[in-house]
Coordinates of C-alpha atoms and ligand atoms in Angstrom, one line a residue:
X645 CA 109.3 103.2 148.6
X646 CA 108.8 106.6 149.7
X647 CA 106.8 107.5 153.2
X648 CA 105.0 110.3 151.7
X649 CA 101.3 110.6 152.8
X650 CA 99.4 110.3 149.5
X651 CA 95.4 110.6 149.8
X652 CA 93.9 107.5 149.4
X653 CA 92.0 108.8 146.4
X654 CA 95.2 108.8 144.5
X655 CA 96.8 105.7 145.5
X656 CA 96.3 102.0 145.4
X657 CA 97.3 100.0 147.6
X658 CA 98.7 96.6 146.7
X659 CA 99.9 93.9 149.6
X660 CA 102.0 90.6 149.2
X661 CA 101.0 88.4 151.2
X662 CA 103.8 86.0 151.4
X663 CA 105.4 88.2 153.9
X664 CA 102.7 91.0 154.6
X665 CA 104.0 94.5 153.1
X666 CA 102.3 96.9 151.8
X667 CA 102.6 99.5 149.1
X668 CA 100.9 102.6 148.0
X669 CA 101.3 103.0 144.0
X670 CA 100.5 106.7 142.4
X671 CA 97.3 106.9 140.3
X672 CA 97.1 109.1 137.8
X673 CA 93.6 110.9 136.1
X674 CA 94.2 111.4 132.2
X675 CA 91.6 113.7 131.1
X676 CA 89.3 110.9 130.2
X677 CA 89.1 107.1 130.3
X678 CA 89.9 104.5 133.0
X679 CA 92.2 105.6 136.3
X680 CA 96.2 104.4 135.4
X681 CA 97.9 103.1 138.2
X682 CA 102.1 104.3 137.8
X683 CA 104.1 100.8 138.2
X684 CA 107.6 103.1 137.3
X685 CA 108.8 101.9 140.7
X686 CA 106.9 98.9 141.3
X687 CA 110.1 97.1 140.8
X688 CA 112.3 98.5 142.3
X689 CA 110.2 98.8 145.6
X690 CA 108.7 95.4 146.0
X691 CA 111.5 93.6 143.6
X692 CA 108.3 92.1 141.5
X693 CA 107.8 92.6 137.5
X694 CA 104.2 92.7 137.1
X695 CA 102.9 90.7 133.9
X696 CA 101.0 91.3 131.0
X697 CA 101.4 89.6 127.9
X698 CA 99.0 91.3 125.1
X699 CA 99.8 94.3 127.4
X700 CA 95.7 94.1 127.8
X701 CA 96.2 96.5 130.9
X702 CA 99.4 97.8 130.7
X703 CA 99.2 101.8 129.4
X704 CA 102.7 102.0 127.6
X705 CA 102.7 105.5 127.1
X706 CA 100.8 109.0 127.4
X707 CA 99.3 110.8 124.8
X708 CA 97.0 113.2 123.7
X709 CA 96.3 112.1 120.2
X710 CA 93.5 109.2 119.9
X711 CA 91.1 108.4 122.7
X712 CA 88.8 105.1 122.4
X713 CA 85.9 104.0 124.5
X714 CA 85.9 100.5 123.4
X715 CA 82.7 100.0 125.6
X716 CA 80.9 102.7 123.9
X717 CA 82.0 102.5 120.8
X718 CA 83.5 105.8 120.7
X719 CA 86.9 107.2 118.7
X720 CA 88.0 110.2 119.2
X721 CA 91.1 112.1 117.5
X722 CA 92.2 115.3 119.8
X723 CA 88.8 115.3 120.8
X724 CA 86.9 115.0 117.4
X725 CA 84.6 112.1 116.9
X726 CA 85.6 110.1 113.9
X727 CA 82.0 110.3 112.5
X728 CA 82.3 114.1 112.0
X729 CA 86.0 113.8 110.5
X730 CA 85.1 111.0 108.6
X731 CA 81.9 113.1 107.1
X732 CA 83.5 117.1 106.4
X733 CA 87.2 116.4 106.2
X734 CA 89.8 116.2 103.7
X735 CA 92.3 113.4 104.6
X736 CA 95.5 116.3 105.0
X737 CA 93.4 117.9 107.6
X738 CA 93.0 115.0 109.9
X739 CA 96.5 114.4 109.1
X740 CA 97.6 117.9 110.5
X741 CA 95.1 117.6 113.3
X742 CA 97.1 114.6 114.5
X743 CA 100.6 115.6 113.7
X744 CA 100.1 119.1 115.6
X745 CA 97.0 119.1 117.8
X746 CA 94.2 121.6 115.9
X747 CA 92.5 121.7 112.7
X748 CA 94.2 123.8 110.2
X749 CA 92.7 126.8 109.8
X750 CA 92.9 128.1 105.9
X751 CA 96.3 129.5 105.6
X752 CA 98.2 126.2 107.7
X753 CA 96.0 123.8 105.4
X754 CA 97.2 125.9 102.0
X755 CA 100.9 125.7 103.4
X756 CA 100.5 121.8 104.7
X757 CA 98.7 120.7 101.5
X758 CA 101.7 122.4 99.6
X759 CA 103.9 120.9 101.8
X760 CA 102.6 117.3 100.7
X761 CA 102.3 118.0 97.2
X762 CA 105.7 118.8 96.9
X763 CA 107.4 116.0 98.6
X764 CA 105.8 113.1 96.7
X765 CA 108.0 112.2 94.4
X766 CA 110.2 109.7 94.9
X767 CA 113.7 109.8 94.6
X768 CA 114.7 108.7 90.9
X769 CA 117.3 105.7 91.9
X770 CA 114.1 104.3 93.6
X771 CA 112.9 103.0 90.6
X772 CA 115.6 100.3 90.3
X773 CA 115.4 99.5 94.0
X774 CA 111.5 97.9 92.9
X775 CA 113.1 95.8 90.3
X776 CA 115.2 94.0 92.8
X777 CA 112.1 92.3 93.8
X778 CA 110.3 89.4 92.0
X779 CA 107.6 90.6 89.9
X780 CA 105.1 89.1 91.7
X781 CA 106.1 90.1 95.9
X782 CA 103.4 91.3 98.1
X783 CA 102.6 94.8 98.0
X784 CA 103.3 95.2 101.8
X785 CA 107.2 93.1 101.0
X786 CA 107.8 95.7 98.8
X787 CA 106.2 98.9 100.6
X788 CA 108.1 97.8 103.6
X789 CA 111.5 97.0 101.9
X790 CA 111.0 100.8 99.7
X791 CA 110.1 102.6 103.2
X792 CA 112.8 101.3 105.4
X793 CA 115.1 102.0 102.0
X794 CA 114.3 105.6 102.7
X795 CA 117.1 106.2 104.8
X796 CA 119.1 105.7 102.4
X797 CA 118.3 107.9 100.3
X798 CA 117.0 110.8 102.3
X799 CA 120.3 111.3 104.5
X800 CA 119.6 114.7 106.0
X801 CA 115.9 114.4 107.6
X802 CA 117.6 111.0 109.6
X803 CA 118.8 112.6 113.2
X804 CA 115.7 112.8 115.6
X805 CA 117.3 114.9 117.7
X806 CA 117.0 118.0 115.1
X807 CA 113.2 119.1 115.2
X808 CA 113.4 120.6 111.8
X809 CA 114.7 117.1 110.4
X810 CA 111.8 115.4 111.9
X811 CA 109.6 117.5 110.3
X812 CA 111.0 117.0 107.0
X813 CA 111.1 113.2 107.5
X814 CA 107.2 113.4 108.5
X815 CA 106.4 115.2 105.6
X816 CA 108.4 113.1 103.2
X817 CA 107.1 109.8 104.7
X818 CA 102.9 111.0 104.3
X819 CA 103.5 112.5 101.3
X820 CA 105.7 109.9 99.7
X821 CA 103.6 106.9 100.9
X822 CA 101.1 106.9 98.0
X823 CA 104.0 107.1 95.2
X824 CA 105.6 103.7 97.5
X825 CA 101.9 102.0 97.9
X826 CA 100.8 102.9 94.2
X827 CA 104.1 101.9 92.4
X828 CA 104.4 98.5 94.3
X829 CA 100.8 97.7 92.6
X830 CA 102.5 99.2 89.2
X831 CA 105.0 97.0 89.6
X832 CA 102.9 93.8 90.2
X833 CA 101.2 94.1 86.9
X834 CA 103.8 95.2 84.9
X835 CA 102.6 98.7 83.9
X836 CA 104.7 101.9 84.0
X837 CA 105.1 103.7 87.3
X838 CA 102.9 107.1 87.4
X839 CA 104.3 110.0 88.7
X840 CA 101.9 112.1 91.4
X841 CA 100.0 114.9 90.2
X842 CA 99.9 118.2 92.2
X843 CA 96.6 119.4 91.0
X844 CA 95.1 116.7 92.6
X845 CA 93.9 115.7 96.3
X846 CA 95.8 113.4 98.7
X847 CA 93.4 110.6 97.7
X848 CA 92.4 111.1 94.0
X849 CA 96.3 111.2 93.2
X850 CA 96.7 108.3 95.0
X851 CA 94.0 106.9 92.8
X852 CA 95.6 108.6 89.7
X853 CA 99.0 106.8 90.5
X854 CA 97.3 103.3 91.3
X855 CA 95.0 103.7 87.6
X856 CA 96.2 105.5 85.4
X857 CA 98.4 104.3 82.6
X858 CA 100.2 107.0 79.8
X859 CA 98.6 105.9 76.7
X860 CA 95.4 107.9 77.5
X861 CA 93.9 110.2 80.1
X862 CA 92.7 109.5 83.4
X863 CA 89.7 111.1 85.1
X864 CA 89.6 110.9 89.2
X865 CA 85.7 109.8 90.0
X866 CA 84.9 111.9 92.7
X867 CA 82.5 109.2 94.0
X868 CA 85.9 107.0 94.7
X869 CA 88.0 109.8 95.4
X870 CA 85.7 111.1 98.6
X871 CA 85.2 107.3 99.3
X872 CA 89.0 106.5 99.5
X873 CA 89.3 110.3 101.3
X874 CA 87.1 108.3 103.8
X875 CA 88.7 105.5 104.1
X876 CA 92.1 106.9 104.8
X877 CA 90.5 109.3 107.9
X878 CA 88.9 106.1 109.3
X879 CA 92.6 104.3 109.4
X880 CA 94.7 107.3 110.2
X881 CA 95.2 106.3 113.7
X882 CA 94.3 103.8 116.4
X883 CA 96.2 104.7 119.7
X884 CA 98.5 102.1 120.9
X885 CA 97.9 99.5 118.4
X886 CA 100.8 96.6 117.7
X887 CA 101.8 98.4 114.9
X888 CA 101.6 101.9 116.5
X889 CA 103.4 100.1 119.4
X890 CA 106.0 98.6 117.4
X891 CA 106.8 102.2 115.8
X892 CA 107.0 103.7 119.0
X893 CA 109.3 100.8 120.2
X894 CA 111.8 100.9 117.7
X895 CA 111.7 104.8 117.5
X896 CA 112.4 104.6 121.4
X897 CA 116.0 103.2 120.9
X898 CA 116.8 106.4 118.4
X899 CA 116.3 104.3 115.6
X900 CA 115.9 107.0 112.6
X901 CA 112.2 107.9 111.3
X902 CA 112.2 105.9 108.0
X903 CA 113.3 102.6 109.6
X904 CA 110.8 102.8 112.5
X905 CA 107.5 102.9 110.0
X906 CA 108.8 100.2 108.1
X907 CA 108.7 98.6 111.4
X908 CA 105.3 99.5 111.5
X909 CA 104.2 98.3 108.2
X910 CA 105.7 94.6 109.2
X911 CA 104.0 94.4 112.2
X912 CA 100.7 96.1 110.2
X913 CA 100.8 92.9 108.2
X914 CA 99.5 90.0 110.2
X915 CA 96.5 88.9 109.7
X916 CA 95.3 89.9 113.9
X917 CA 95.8 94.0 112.6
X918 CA 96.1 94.8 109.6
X919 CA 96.3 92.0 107.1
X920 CA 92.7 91.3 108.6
X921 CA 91.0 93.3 105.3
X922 CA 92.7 91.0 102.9
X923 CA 91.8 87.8 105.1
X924 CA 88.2 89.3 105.3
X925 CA 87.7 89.2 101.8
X926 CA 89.5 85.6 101.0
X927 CA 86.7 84.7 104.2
X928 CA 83.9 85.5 101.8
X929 CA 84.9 84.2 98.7
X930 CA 85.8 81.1 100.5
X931 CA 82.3 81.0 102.1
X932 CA 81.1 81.6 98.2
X933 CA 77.2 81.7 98.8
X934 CA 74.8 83.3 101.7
X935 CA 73.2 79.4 102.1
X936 CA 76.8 78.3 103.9
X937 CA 77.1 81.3 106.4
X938 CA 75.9 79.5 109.2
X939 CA 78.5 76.6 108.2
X940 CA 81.4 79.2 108.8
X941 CA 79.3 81.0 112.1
X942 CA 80.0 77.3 113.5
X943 CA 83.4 77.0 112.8
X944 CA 84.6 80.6 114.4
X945 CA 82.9 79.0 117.4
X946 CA 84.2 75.9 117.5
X947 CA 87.3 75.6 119.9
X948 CA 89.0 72.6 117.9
X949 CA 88.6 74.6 114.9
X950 CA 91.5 77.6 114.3
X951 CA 89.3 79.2 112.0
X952 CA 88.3 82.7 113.1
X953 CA 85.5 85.4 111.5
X954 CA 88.0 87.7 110.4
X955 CA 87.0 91.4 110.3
X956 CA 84.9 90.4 113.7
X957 CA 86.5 91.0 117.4
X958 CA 88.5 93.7 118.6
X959 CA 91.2 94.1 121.6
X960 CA 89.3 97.2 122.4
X961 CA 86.2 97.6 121.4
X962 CA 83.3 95.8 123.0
X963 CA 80.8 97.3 120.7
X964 CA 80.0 98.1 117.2
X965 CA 83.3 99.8 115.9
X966 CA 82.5 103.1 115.1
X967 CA 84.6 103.2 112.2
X968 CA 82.8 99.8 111.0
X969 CA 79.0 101.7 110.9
X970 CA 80.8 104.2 108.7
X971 CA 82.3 101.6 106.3
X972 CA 79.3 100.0 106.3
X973 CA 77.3 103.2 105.2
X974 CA 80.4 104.1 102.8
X975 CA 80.1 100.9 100.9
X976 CA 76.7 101.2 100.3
X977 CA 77.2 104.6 98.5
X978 CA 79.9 103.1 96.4
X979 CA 78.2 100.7 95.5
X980 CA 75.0 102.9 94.7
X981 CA 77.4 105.2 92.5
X982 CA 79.0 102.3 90.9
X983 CA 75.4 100.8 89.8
X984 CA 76.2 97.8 91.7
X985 CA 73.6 95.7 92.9
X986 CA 73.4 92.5 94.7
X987 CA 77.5 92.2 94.7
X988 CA 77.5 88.7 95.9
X989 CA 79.9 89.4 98.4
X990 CA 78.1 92.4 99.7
X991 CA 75.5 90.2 100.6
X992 CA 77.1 87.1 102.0
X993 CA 78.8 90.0 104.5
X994 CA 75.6 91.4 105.8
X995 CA 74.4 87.6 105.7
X996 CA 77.3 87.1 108.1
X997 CA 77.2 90.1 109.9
X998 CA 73.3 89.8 111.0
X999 CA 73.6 85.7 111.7
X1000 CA 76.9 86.5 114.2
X1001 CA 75.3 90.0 116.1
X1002 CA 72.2 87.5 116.6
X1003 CA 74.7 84.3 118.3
X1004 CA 75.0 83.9 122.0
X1005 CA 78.5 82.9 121.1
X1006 CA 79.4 86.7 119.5
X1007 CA 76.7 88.3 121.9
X1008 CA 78.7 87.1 125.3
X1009 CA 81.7 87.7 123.8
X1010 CA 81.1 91.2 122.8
X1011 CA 82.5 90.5 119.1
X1012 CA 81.2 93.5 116.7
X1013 CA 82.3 93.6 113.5
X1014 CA 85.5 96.1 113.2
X1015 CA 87.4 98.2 110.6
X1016 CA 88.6 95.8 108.4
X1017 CA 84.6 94.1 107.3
X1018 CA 83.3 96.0 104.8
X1019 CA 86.7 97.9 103.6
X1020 CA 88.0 94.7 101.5
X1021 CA 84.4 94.7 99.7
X1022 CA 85.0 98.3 98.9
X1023 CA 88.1 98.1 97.7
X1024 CA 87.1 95.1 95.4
X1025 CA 84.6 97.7 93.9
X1026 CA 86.6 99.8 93.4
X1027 CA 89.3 97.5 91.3
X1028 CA 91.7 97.4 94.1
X1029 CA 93.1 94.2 93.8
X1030 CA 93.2 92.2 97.5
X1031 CA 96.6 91.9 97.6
X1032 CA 96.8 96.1 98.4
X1033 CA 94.4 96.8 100.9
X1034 CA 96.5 96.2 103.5
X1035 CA 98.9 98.4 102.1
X1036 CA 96.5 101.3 101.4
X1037 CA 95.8 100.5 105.6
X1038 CA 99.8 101.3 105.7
X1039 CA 99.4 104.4 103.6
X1040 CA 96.8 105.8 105.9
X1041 CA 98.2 105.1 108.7
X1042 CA 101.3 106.0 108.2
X1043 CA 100.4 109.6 109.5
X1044 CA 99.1 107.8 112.9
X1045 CA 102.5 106.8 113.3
X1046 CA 104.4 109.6 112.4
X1047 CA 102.3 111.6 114.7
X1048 CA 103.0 109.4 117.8
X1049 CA 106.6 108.9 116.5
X1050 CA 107.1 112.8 117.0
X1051 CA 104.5 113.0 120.1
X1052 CA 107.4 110.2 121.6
X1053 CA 110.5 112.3 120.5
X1054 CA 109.1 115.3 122.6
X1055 CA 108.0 113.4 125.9
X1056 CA 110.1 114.2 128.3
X1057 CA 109.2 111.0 129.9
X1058 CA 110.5 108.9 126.7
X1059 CA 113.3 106.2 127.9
X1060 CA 114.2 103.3 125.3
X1061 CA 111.4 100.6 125.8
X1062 CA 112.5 97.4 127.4
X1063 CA 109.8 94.8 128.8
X1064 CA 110.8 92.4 131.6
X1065 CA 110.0 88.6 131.5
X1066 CA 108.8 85.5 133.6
X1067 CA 111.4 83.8 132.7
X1068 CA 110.1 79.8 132.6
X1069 CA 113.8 78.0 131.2
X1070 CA 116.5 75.9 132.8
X1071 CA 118.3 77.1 135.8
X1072 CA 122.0 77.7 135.7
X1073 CA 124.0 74.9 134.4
X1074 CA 127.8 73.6 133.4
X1075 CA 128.7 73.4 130.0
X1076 CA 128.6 69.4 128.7
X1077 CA 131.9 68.8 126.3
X1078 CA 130.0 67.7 122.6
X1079 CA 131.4 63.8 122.9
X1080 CA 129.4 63.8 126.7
X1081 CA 126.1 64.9 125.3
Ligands
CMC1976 N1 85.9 84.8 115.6 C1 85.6 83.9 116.5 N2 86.0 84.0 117.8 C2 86.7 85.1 118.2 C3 87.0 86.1 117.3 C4 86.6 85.9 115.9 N3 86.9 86.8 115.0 N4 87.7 87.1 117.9 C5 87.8 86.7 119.2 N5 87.1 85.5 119.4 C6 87.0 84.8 120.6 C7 88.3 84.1 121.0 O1 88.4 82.8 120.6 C8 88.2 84.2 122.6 O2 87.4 83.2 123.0 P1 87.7 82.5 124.5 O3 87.5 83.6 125.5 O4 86.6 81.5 124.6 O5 89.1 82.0 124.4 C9 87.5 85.5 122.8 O6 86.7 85.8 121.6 C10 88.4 86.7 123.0 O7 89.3 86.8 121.9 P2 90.9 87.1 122.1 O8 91.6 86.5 120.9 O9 91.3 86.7 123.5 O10 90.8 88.7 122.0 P3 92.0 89.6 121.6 O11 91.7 90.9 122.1 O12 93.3 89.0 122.0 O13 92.0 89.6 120.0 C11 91.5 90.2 117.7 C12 91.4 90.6 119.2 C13 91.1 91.4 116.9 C14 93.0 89.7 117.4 C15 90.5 89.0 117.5 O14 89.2 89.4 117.8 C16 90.6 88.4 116.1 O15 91.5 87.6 115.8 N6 89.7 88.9 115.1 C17 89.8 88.5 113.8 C18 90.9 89.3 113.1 C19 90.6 90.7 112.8 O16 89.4 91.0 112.3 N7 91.5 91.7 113.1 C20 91.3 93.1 112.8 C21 91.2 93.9 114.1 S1 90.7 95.6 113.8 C22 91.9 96.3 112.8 C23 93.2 96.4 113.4 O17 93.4 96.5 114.6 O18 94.2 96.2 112.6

């Protein structure tokens, strides 16, 4: 421990009092959001790990991608509030705004949407790589086995040391993701695979890929096609997320670019992130009728019970999630559009949703519905079948990760991530021969 005077503003102090020492620790001011307190040297200055499982307040990196104010309900990416992305974007502009910082203004968006478009087919050999799987895998097996596949394929955009290979691996992974996503749901239902289409958008040629078949002509509905546009903003990126954490974990170590999303897309799947918009939706047609809400409310609270309100709850936020109000507001217009009225499932939701937010259980807990609550009913309007939406969550977010996966690669600060442990096992011990055990 240095002896440097620090101000006291900057430092927090910190005393064990088994043996009375003190230490000052560094604090550092982001530009917004709570104070950090720098442990780099905690350990090796008071020979104490500190611990944190959940990291629920341990900051595992810096970055200046995605702020959240979980108190306030607030999500910003590089300063933009998700509620004006969300409403004038095109999915490749927030998708260049978090890769490199800024908006594109009209020339980098014509070069970056070009860019895309011509990366997204997929390597030819890749078809046969899908029928090593049984026709009826999860989308998410299969998204994650193709992704992680990748690297073998796509041999020169592997070293993370070159900055041009990153790039290319960045582009190939956002724009290829909707071919991966859209052919594992091809696969599934035994049509042909449909190959991208350039004239379209990111998200009505993902829509053209999932719905299409060759026998006769698709049209994109551009009431679904600026819905899924939505969607796809409000999942781009989530700061340091278990699968955002897991990318950067495995990227840490060197591991190339291809491998570490398909580290993200297997941590993405669990039902506590991702897999939460497929459990959502199983949640209400288990629940089957408005009249048996309050039946389920009682379970989530019950502490003998495992059952949980999926799509409710969130590490972070302790308020409405801001991209849940927009869901909320997007299914409606689908809906509307779609001429569909009193979905059943729409309203046992909003049954479920007004009985929790009005339950001194949910109330004292701060649990808000997130994400995950309305987008399973959209996707069910809009044929998806539930076994994808947690994929399409992959394909959105894929760019998150790419973007912290390259924000990583340039920090200066990056070492290979290692946690410590309280280790709780057996002491040190002699080996028993197997005929004395
Ligand atoms: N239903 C009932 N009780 C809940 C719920 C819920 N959905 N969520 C949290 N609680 C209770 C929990 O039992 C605990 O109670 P207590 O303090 O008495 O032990 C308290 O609220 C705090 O919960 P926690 O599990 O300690 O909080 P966490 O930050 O570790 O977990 C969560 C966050 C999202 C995993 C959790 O809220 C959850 O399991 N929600 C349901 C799954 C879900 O919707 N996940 C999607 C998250 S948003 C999209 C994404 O990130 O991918």
């Amino acid at each position: 421990m240095t002896n440097e005077k620090k101000s006291a503003a900057n430092t927090f102090t910190i005393t064990d009092n088994s043996n009375g020492k003190s230490w000052d620790l560094p604090v550092i001011d982001g530009t917004v959001g709570p104070r950090v307190v720098d442990i780099r040297k905690f350990y090796s200055d008071t020979g104490c790990f500190t611990y944190d499982p959940g990291f629920t307040s341990t900051g595992s990196c810096s970055s200046k991608i995605t702020y959240i104010d979980g108190d306030a309900g607030v999500l910003l990416h590089r300063g933009y509030p998700i509620e004006q992305l969300a409403e004038n974007c095109d999915f490749l502009e927030v998708a260049f705004l978090l890769l490199f910082g800024n908006l594109p203004n009209a020339d980098e968006l014509k070069q970056f949407n070009h860019d895309i478009t011509y990366h997204s087919m997929l390597h030819e050999q890749i078809q046969r790589f899908y029928s090593g799987f049984r026709r009826d895998a999860h989308p998410m097996a299969v998204s994650c086995g193709v992704v992680g596949a990748l690297s073998a394929f796509y041999h020169d955009s592997l070293d993370f040391t070159d900055p041009y290979q990153r790039i290319v691996a960045e582009t190939r992974l956002i724009a290829k993701m909707p071919t991966i996503v859209s052919w594992a749901y091809k696969y599934s239902i035994g049509q042909p695979f449909t190959y991208p289409r350039n004239d379209l958008s990111y998200a009505g040629n993902f829509l053209q890929m999932l719905f299409s078949v060759p026998c006769e002509p698709y049209r994109v509905s551009p009431v679904l096609t600026k819905a899924m546009n939505r969607i796809l903003i409000l999942h781009a990126d989530h700061e340091q997320n278990a699968s955002t954490s897991t990318v950067r974990l495995a990227g840490s170590s060197g591991a190339n670019p291809f491998a570490c999303i398909a580290a993200g897309i297997a941590s993405l799947w669990g039902p506590s992130h991702g897999g939460a918009n497929e459990a959502v939706l199983n949640m209400l047609m288990q629940i089957g009728s408005k009249d048996r809400v309050g039946e389920y409310v009682k379970r989530a609270k019950d502490k003998d019970d495992p059952f949980r309100l999926m799509g409710f709850g969130h590490r972070v936020y302790k308020n409405y999630d801001p991209r849940a109000k927009i869901m909320q507001q997007t299914c409606r217009e689908v809906f509307d559009e779609l001429g569909v009225h009193n979905e059943p499932l729409l309203q046992i939701a909003m049954e479920l949703e007004r009985i929790a937010l009005e339950d001194d259980y949910f109330i004292e807990k701060k649990l808000y519905p997130n994400v995950d609550f309305y987008s399973g009913i959209i996707f069910r309007a809009m044929g998806i079948p539930t076994s994808m939406f947690t994929a399409l969550f992959a394909l959105a977010r894929t760019t998150g990760w790419v973007a912290q996966w390259l924000e990583m690669i340039d920090d200066p600060e990056m070492k290979i991530g290692r946690p410590r442990q309280l280790y709780t096992g057996a002491t040190q011990r002699d080996y028993v021969p197997l005929d004395k055990r």
